[in-house]
DNA sequence: ATAGATGCAAATATTTTGCCGCCAG
DNA sequence: CTGGCGGCAAAATATTTGCATCTAT
């Protein structure tokens, strides 16, 4: 049994390998949630962009598509998506201040592994993690709806340099 | 193999079962860090109080011991302790806004399991978790120094009520 | 038609900083 | 004695809210 590296590093990439395109939009429609022009744009940003964007970045990308989108709408839309469990809110161990990061929620939970020296963030999945969650669910008598794991340390590259 | 419930619920209790008293203070002395009157008080609060306090609560408790402690000093001291890896900073899944919570770091990492309905937070340890961390460390080539897992869901009690 | 969304501006909340006098070592 | 620390006030960030207007369904 081994961890599955997602081979996706968060610095600058803009690829979404996980959720099918239009996933979020379809979820909203299914839930009878009003699809405004602005929500479409924010959702599009969340679907097509890399993970770990903070509200500011999301706003910038959204305004690139449609000037008439305000910060407030971004916050409100993120909150909406969050409440429906469609996106996750992370802090990535507060490595870079107290910003919050958002990412669209894929099928399976993944673990964020960050280097506290260079700031690279990898995402990994592991069967062991799924087992752990099952065990906690049964031992604590809880029906798990959110699970978040963030791990920090020094990566090989950074250790080699020092 | 089974999860070890810590039987410690975070709502209101003020017990520290984990670190020996004076642990933080001794660490600071060992590291040649100046021990001011104010730091002593904040450290005392962190050592003797329950986990999951936000800056506001820490300030209140500190001022109960010593009026002349300001919010700024609390923030600066928390930052100091954080930088030295002596306390952890959590957000507990942002269940109650964007506050940050602090707890003094015990020997072993534990998982925070929160009910998103009633807000209760339990802490559990699990051998499986230790295994998972080892696996990630070797598979990702990283020397882990921080690990944080937060799990949210509906607890039995709340499910029964609805 | 109308419930619910957005925009604007202002309010809140939270955390950080500059500067200067003070104290632990 | 002296370099780091704490207090004060103000700044910088980050997020939320009230209200009037607009729009998706």
Short mmCIF file of C-alpha atoms in Angstrom, two decimals, chain A residues 1-3 82 89 91 93-94 98 100 111 113-114 116 122 124 126 128-129 131-133 135-136 139-156 159, chain B residues 1-3 82 89 91 93-94 98 100 111 113-114 116 122 124 126 128-129 131-133 135-136 139-156 159:
data_model
loop_
_atom_site.label_atom_id
_atom_site.label_comp_id
_atom_site.label_asym_id
_atom_site.label_seq_id
_atom_site.Cartn_x
_atom_site.Cartn_y
_atom_site.Cartn_z
CA UNK A 1 0.00 0.00 0.00
CA UNK A 2 1.39 3.35 -0.95
CA UNK A 3 0.54 6.96 -1.16
CA UNK A 82 -18.67 26.09 1.12
CA UNK A 89 -11.39 26.13 2.73
CA UNK A 91 -5.21 27.62 5.60
CA UNK A 93 -0.72 25.64 7.99
CA UNK A 94 -0.60 29.44 7.95
CA UNK A 98 -3.42 34.02 7.73
CA UNK A 100 -7.51 31.30 3.46
CA UNK A 111 -3.84 15.40 2.05
CA UNK A 113 1.80 18.22 2.12
CA UNK A 114 3.66 21.51 2.25
CA UNK A 116 7.77 24.97 5.14
CA UNK A 122 1.72 18.56 -2.96
CA UNK A 124 -1.60 13.04 -2.05
CA UNK A 126 -3.80 7.30 0.50
CA UNK A 128 -4.53 4.50 4.77
CA UNK A 129 -6.23 7.86 5.06
CA UNK A 131 -9.11 3.68 6.64
CA UNK A 132 -8.29 6.21 9.31
CA UNK A 133 -11.44 8.17 8.56
CA UNK A 135 -12.10 4.12 12.05
CA UNK A 136 -12.66 7.55 13.51
CA UNK A 139 -15.05 4.98 17.13
CA UNK A 140 -16.32 8.51 17.66
CA UNK A 141 -19.82 7.85 16.40
CA UNK A 142 -19.74 10.58 13.83
CA UNK A 143 -20.86 10.83 10.25
CA UNK A 144 -17.94 12.52 8.58
CA UNK A 145 -18.70 15.25 6.09
CA UNK A 146 -15.43 17.18 6.05
CA UNK A 147 -11.91 15.89 6.48
CA UNK A 148 -8.82 17.95 6.22
CA UNK A 149 -5.21 17.04 6.73
CA UNK A 150 -2.30 19.37 6.31
CA UNK A 151 1.26 18.28 6.82
CA UNK A 152 4.34 20.46 6.91
CA UNK A 153 8.02 19.72 6.85
CA UNK A 154 11.20 20.17 4.89
CA UNK A 155 11.30 18.57 1.47
CA UNK A 156 14.28 16.68 0.08
CA UNK A 159 17.28 19.67 2.83
CA UNK B 1 -6.18 -1.43 16.41
CA UNK B 2 -8.43 1.33 17.60
CA UNK B 3 -8.61 5.02 18.07
CA UNK B 82 4.30 29.18 17.33
CA UNK B 89 -2.61 27.07 15.56
CA UNK B 91 -8.96 26.88 12.69
CA UNK B 93 -12.72 23.86 10.09
CA UNK B 94 -13.90 27.45 10.39
CA UNK B 98 -12.52 32.64 10.91
CA UNK B 100 -7.82 30.88 15.08
CA UNK B 111 -6.79 14.55 15.46
CA UNK B 113 -12.99 15.68 15.52
CA UNK B 114 -15.71 18.33 15.56
CA UNK B 116 -20.64 20.68 12.85
CA UNK B 122 -12.98 15.70 20.60
CA UNK B 124 -8.24 11.40 19.37
CA UNK B 126 -4.56 6.67 16.51
CA UNK B 128 -3.11 4.47 12.06
CA UNK B 129 -2.42 8.17 12.00
CA UNK B 131 1.48 5.08 10.18
CA UNK B 132 -0.02 7.44 7.67
CA UNK B 133 2.47 10.14 8.57
CA UNK B 135 4.17 6.68 4.83
CA UNK B 136 3.76 10.21 3.59
CA UNK B 139 6.72 8.64 -0.16
CA UNK B 140 6.96 12.41 -0.46
CA UNK B 141 10.52 12.66 0.78
CA UNK B 142 9.70 15.10 3.52
CA UNK B 143 10.77 15.43 7.12
CA UNK B 144 7.50 16.14 8.88
CA UNK B 145 7.48 18.81 11.53
CA UNK B 146 3.80 19.75 11.67
CA UNK B 147 0.79 17.55 11.14
CA UNK B 148 -2.76 18.65 11.51
CA UNK B 149 -5.97 16.79 10.91
CA UNK B 150 -9.42 18.18 11.44
CA UNK B 151 -12.53 16.18 10.83
CA UNK B 152 -16.09 17.44 10.84
CA UNK B 153 -19.42 15.70 10.81
CA UNK B 154 -22.59 15.12 12.75
CA UNK B 155 -22.22 13.35 16.05
CA UNK B 156 -24.55 10.61 17.32
CA UNK B 159 -28.25 12.82 14.70
#
